[in-house]
Tab-separated table of C-alpha atoms and ligand atoms in Angstrom:
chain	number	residue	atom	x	y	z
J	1	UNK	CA	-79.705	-48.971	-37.846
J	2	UNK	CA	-75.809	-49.208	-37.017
J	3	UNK	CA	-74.961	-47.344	-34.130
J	4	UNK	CA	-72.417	-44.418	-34.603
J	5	UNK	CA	-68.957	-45.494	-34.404
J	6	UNK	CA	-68.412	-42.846	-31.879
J	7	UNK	CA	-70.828	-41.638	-29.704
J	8	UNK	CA	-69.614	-38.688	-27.104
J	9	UNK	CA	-71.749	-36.881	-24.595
J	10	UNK	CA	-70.989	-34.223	-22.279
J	11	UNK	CA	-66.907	-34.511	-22.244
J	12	UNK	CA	-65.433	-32.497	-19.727
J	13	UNK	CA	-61.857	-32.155	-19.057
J	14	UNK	CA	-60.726	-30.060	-16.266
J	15	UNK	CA	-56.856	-29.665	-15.665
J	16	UNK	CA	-56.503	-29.144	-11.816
J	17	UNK	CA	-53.814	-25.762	-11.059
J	18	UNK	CA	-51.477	-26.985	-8.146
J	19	UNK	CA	-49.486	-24.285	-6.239
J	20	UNK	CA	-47.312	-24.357	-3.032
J	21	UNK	CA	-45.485	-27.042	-1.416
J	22	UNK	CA	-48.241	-29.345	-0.629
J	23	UNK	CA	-49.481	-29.028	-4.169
J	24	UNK	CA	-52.866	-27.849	-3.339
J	25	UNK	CA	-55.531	-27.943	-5.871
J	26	UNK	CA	-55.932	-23.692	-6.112
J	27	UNK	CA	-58.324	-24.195	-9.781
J	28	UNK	CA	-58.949	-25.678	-12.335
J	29	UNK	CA	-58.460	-24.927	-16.301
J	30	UNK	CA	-61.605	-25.988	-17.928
J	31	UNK	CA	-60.347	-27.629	-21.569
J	32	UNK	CA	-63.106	-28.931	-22.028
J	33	UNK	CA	-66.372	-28.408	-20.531
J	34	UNK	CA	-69.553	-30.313	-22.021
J	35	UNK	CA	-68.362	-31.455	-25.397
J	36	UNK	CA	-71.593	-33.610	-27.671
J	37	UNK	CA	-70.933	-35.698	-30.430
J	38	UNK	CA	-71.511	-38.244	-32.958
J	39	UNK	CA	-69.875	-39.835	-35.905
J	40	UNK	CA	-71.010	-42.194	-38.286
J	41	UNK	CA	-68.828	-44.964	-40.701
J	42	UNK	CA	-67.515	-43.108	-43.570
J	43	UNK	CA	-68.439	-39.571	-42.341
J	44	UNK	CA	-65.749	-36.626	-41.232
J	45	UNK	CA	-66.668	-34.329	-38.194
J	46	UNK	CA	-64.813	-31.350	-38.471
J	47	UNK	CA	-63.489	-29.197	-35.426
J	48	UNK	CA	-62.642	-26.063	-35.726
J	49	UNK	CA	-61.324	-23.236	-33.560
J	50	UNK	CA	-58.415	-20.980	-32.048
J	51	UNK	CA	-56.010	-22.161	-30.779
J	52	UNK	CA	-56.637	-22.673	-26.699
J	53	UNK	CA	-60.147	-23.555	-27.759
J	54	UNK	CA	-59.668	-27.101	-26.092
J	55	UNK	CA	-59.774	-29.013	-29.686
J	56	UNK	CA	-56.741	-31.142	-29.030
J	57	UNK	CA	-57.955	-32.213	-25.555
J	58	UNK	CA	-60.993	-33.460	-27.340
J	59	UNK	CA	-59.047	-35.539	-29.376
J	60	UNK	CA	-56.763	-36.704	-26.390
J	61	UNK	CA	-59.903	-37.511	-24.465
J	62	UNK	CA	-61.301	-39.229	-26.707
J	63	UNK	CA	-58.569	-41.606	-27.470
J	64	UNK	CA	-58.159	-42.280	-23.771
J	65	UNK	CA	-54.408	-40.267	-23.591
J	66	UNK	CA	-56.496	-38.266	-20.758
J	67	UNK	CA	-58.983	-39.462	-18.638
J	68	UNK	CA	-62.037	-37.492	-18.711
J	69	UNK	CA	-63.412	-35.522	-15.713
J	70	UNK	CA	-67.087	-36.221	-17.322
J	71	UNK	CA	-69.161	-37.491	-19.394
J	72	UNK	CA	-69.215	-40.533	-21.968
J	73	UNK	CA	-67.406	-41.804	-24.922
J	74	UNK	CA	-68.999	-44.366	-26.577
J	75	UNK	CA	-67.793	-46.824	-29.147
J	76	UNK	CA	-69.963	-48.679	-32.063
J	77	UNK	CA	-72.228	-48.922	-28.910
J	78	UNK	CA	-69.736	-49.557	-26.044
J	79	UNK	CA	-69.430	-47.240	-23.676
J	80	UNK	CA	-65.577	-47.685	-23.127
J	81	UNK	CA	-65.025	-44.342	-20.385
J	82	UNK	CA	-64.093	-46.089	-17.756
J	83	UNK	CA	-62.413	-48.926	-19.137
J	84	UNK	CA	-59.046	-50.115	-17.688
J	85	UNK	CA	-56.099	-50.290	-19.865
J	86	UNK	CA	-56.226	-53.684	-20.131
J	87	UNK	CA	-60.217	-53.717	-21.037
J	88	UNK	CA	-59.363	-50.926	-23.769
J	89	UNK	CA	-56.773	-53.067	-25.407
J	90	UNK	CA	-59.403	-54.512	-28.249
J	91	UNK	CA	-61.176	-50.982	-28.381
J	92	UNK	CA	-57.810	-49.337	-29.327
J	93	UNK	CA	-57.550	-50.767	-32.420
J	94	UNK	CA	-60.647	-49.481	-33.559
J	95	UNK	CA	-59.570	-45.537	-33.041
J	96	UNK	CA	-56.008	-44.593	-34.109
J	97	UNK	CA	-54.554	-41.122	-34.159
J	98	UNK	CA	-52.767	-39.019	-36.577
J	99	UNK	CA	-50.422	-36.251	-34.951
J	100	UNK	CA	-49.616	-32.639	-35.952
J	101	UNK	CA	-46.063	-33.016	-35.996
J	102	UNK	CA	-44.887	-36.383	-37.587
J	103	UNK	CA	-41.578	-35.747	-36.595
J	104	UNK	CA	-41.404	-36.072	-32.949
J	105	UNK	CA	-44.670	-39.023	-33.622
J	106	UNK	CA	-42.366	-40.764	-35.256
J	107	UNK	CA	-39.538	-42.626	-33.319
J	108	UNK	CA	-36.273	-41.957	-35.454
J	109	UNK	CA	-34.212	-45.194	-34.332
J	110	UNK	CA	-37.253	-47.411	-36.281
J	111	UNK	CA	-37.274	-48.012	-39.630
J	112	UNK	CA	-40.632	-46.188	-41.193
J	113	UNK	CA	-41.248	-50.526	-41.704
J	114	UNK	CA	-40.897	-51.440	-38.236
J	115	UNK	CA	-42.711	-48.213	-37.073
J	116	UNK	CA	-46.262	-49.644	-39.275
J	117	UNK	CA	-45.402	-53.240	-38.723
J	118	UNK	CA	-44.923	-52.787	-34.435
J	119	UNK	CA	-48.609	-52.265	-33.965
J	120	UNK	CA	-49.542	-55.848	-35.795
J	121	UNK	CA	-46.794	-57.388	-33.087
J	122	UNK	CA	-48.367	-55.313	-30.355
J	123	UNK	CA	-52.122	-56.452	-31.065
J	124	UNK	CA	-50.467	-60.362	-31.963
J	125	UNK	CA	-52.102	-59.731	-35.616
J	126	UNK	CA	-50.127	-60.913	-37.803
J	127	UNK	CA	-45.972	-61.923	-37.399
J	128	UNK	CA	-42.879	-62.577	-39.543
J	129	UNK	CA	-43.833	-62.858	-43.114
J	130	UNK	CA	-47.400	-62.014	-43.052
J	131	UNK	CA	-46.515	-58.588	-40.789
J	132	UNK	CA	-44.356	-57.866	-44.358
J	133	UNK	CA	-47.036	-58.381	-46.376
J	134	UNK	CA	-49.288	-56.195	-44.685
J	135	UNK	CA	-46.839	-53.665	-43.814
J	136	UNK	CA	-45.993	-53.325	-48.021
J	137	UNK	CA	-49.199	-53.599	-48.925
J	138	UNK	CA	-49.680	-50.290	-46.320
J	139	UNK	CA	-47.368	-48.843	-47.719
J	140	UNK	CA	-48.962	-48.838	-51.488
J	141	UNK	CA	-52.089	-47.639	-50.110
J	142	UNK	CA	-50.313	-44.948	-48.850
J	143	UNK	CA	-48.511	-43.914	-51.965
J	144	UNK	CA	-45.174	-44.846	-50.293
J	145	UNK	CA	-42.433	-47.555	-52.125
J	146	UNK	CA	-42.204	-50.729	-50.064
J	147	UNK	CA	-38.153	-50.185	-50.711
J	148	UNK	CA	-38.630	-46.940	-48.333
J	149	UNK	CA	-39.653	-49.380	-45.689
J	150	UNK	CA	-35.821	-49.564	-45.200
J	151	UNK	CA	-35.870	-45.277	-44.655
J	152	UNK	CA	-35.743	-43.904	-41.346
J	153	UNK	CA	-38.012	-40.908	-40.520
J	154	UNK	CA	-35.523	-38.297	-40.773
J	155	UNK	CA	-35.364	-39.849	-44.681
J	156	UNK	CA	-38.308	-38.673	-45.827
J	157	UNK	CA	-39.963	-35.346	-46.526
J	158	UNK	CA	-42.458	-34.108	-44.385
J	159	UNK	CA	-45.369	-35.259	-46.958
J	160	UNK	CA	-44.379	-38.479	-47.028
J	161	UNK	CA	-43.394	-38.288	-43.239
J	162	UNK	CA	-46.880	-37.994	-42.646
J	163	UNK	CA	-47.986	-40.755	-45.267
J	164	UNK	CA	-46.011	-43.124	-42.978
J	165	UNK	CA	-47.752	-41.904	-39.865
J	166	UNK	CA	-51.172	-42.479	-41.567
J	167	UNK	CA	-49.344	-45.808	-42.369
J	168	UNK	CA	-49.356	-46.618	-38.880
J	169	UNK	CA	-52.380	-45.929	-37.914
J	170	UNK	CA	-54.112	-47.570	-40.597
J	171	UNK	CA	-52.159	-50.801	-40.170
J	172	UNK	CA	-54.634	-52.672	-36.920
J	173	UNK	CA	-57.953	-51.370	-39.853
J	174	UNK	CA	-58.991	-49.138	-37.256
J	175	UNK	CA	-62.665	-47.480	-37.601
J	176	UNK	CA	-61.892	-44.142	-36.684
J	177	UNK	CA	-58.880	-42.210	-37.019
J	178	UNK	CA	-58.737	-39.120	-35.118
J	179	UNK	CA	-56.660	-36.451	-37.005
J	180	UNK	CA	-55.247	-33.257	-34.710
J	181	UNK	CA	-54.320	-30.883	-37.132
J	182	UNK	CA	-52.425	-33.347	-39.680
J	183	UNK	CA	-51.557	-31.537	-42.372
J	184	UNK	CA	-50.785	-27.723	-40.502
J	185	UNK	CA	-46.937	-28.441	-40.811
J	186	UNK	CA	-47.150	-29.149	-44.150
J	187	UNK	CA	-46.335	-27.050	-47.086
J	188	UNK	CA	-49.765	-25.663	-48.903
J	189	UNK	CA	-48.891	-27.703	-52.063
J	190	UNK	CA	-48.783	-31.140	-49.783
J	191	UNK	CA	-51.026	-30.317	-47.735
J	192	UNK	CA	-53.692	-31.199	-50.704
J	193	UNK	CA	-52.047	-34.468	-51.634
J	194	UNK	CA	-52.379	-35.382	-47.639
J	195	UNK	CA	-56.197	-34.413	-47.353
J	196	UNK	CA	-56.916	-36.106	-51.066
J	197	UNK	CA	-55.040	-39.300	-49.583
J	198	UNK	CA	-56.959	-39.162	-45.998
J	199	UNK	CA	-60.648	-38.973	-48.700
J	200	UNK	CA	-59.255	-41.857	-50.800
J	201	UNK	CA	-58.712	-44.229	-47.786
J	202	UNK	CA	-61.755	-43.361	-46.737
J	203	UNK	CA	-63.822	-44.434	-49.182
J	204	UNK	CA	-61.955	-47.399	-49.933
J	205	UNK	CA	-62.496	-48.136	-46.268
J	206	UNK	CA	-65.550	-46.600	-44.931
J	207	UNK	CA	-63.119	-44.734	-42.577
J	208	UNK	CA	-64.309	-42.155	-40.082
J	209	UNK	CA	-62.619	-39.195	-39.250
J	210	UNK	CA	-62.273	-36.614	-36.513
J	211	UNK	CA	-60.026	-34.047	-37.982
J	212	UNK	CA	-59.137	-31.072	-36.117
J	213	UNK	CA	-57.941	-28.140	-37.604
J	214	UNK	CA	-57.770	-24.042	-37.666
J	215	UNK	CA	-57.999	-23.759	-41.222
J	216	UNK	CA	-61.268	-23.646	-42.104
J	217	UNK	CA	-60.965	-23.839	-46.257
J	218	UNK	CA	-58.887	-27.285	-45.263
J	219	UNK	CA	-61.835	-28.289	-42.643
J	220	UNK	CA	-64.251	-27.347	-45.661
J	221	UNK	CA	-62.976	-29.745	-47.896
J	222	UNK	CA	-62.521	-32.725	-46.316
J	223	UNK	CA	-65.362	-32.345	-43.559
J	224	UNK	CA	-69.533	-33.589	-43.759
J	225	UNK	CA	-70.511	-31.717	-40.373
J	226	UNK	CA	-68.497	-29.402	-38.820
J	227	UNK	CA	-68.455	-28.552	-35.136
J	228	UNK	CA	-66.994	-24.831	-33.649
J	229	UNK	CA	-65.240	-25.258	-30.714
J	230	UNK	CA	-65.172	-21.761	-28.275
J	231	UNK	CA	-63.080	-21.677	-24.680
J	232	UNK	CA	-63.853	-25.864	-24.175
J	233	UNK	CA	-67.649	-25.970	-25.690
J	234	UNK	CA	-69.391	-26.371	-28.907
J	235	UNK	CA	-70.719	-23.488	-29.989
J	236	UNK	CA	-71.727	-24.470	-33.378
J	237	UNK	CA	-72.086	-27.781	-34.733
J	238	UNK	CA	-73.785	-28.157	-38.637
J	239	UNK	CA	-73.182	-30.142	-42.049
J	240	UNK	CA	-70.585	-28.805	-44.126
J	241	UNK	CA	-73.072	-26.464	-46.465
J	242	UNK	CA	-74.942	-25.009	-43.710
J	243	UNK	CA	-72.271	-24.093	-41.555
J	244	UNK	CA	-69.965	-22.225	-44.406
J	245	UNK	CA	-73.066	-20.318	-46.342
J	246	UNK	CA	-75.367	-19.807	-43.181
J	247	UNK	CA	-73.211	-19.618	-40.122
J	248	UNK	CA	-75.367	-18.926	-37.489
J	249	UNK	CA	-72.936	-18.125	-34.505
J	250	UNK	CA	-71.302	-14.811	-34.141
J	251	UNK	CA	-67.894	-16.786	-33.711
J	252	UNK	CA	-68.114	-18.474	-36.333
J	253	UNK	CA	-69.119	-15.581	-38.379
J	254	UNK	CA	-66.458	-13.828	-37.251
J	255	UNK	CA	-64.168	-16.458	-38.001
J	256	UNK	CA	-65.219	-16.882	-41.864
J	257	UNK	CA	-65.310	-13.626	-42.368
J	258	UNK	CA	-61.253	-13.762	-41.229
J	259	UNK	CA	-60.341	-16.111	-43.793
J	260	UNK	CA	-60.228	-15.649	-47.627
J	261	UNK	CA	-63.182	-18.453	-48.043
J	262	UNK	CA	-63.028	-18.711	-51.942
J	263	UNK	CA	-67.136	-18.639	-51.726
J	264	UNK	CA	-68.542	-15.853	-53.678
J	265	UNK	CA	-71.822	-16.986	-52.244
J	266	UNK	CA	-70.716	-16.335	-48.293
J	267	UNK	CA	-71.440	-12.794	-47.994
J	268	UNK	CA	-70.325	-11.829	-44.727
J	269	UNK	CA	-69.815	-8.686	-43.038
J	270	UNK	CA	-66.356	-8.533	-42.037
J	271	UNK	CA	-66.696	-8.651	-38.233
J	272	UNK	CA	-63.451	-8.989	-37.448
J	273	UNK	CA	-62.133	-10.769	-33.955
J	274	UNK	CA	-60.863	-8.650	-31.388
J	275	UNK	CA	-58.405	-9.728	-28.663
J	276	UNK	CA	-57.647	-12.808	-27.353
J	277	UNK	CA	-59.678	-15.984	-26.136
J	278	UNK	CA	-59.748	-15.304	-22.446
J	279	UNK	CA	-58.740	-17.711	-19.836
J	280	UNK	CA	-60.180	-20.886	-19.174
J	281	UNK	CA	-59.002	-20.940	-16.188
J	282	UNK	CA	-61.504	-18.276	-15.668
J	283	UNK	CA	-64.205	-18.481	-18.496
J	284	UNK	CA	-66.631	-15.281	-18.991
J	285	UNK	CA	-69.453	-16.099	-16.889
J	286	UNK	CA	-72.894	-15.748	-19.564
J	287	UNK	CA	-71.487	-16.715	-22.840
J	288	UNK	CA	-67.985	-17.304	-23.124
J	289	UNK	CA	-68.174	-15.056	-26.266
J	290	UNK	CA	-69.317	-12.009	-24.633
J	291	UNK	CA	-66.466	-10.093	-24.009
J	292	UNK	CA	-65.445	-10.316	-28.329
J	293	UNK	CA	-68.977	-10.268	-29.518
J	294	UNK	CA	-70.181	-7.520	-31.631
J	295	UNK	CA	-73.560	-8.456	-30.826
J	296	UNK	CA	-73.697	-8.674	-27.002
J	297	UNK	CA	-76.476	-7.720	-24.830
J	298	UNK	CA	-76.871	-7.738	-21.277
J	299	UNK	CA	-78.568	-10.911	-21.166
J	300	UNK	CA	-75.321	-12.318	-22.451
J	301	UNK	CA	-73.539	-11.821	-19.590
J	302	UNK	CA	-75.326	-13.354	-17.361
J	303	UNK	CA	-77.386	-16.490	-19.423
J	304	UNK	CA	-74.938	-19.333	-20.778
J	305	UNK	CA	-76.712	-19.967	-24.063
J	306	UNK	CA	-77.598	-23.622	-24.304
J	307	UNK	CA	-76.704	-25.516	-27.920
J	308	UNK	CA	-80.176	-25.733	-30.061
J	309	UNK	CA	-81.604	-25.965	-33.523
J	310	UNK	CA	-81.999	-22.899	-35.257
J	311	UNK	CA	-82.740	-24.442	-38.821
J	312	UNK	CA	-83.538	-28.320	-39.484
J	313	UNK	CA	-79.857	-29.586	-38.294
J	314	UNK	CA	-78.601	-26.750	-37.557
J	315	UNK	CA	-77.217	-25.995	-33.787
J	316	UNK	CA	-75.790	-22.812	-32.337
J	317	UNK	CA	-75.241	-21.548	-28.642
J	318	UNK	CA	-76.575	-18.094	-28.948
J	319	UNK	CA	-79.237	-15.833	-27.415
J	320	UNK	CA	-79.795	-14.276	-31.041
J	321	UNK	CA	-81.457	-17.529	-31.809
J	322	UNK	CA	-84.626	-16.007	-29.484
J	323	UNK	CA	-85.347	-12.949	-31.639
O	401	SF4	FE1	-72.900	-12.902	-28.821
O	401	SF4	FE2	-74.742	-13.034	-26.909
O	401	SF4	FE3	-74.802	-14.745	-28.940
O	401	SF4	FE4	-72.923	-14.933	-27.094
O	401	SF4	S1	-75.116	-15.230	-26.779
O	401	SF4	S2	-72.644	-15.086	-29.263
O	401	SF4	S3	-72.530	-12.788	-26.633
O	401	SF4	S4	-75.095	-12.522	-29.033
C-alpha cells in the first residue's frame, strides 16, 4: 500500500504574546493544539470551522510558512518537520497553496504568464521555450486563453483571477494543493465553476486537496472526509456522508443546523450557536465547547474529551459518546 501523501500528527502551533520592553514571553495563543491527519492521492479532506478556529494555521503549518511548535508532518512517507529550507526545496514542489484572496497572492507588476511560468525557473524545470509550452498548456487546463498570458492580474475578473492562481500552483505537478478558503471571495455563481474546475484537475491528476472553508454546502461538495476544527483541535473528523446526515458532535450539529443544508434527510434540531469562540489565548479548561454547548454537564468542564470512534470511521471529541 502507498503511503498517504500527507501524513500529520499532533500539530501544535502556539503563537508566543510578548509585552513590555524586553519583550517577555507573558502567553501564548494556542492556534493550534494537537491537530491528526491523513490524506490520500486523489482524496479531499475538508476543514471546517469559525473563523479563529485555527484552520488557516493548519494550512500555514503544514506548508512550512510557520514552523510548528509540535508534532509531525509527513510527506508520501518523509517526515519533512524539521527540514531546513534548503532540504525542503524538492518537497515544496509536491504541496502548493491556493490563497483566499487572489488579489494580494498575485503580484500585479507580473504578467499572469510570468506569474505560472516563475516557479518552472525557480525549481530549474523547464526554461525559454519549453517554460511557454507548459505555461499555455496551464493555462488550457485552467480554462484560461494562452493570449491572456499577456494580462496582468488587475485584468482579469476575480474567477479567472483565481484560475491563474490555481495556474500557478499547478505548474511544478505538485501532489497536494492546500486550498484556504479559495473560492469565499468569489461571487456564488463562480464560486461553482472554481470548485467544478479544482474536481476536474483532480481527477485528471489524482490531485489531493486540503481545502479549508466555512461554508459547509461548498465543503460538502467538493470534500471525501471532512474534519471540524473547534478553538485549535479536531473535534470531528468523518467521510463526507457520515458527517452531514449523522453529525455526531454538538458543534458540528450546531453548525449544520445554522446553515440552509439543502438535505431533506438532515433533520436537525435547530440548536443554534450562542456567543463567540472564546479565547485561545485562554481555552475553556474541560472541553473547549463547554461554555456554548447545549448539552454540557459537569464532567465537561473539567475532562478534555479525547477524539474516538463512535460509529465504524466515525470520530468525535465528546463525553456524550459514553452514554
Ligand atoms: Fe458538549 Fe460536553 Fe460534548 Fe463538549 S464534551 S461537546 S461540552 S457534551
Amino acid at each position: 500500500m502507498t503511503a498517504p501523501v500527507i501524513e500529520v500528527e499532533g500539530l501544535k502551533k502556539h503563537f508566543p504574546i510578548k509585552k513590555g520592553l524586553l519583550r517577555r514571553t507573558v502567553g501564548h495563543v494556542h492556534a493550534v493544539d494537537g491537530v491528526s491527519f491523513s490524506i490520500n492521492e486523489g482524496e479531499t479532506l475538508g476543514l471546517v470551522g469559525e473563523s479563529g478556529c485555527g484552520k488557516s494555521t493548519v494550512a500555514r503549518t503544514v506548508m512550512r510558512l510557520v514552523e510548528p511548535t509540535a508534532g509531525t508532518i509527513r510527506l508520501g512517507g518523509t517526515e519533512v518537520t524539521t527540514l531546513s529550507k534548503a532540504q525542503m526545496r524538492p518537497f515544496r514542489r509536491q504541496m502548493q497553496m491556493v490563497f483566499q484572496d487572489p488579489f494580494s497572492s498575485l503580484n500585479p507588476r507580473m504578467t499572469a504568464g510570468d506569474i505560472v511560468r516563475e516557479p518552472l525557473l525557480v525549481h530549474g524545470v523547464a526554461t525559454g521555450a519549453e517554460a511557454d509550452a507548459r505555461t499555455a498548456e496551464i493555462f488550457r487546463q485552467v480554462g484560461l486563453r494562452e493570449a491572456q498570458m499577456a494580462n496582468f492580474p488587475h485584468q482579469f475578473s476575480g474567477g479567472q483571477r483565481q484560475r491563474v492562481s490555481i495556474a500557478r500552483a499547478l505548474a511544478l505537478n505538485p501532489r497536494l494543493i492546500v486550498a484556504d478558503e479559495p473560492v469565499s471571495a468569489l461571487d456564488v455563481s463562480i464560486q461553482a465553476q472554481v470548485i467544478n474546475l479544482l474536481m476536474d484537475l483532480q481527477r485528471e491528476h489524482r490531485l489531493s486537496y486540503l481545502f479549508i472553508a466555512h461554508d459547509l454546502a461548498v465543503v460538502e461538495h467538493i470534500s471525501h472526509r471532512v474534519a471540524v476544527m473547534y478553538l485549535g483541535r479536531i473535534v470531528e473528523h468523518a467521510s463526507k456522508q457520515d458527517l452531514f446526515l449523522r453529525p455526531q458532535h454538538p458543534y458540528t450539529q450546531a453548525l449544520l443546523a445554522a446553515v440552509p443544508v439543502p438535505n431533506p434527510r438532515l433533520k436537525l434540531k435547530k440548536t443554534l450557536l450562542q456567543g463567540d469562540v472564546p479565547s485561545p489565548v485562554r481555552p475553556p479548561p474541560g472541553c473547549a465547547f463547554h461554555t456554548r454547548c447545549p448539552h454540557a454537564m459537569p464532567r465537561c468542564k473539567q475532562e478534555t474529551p479525547t477524539l474516538r470512534e463512535g460509529a465504524p470511521g466515525h470520530l468525535a471529541a465528546c463525553h456524550l459518546l459514553d452514554a
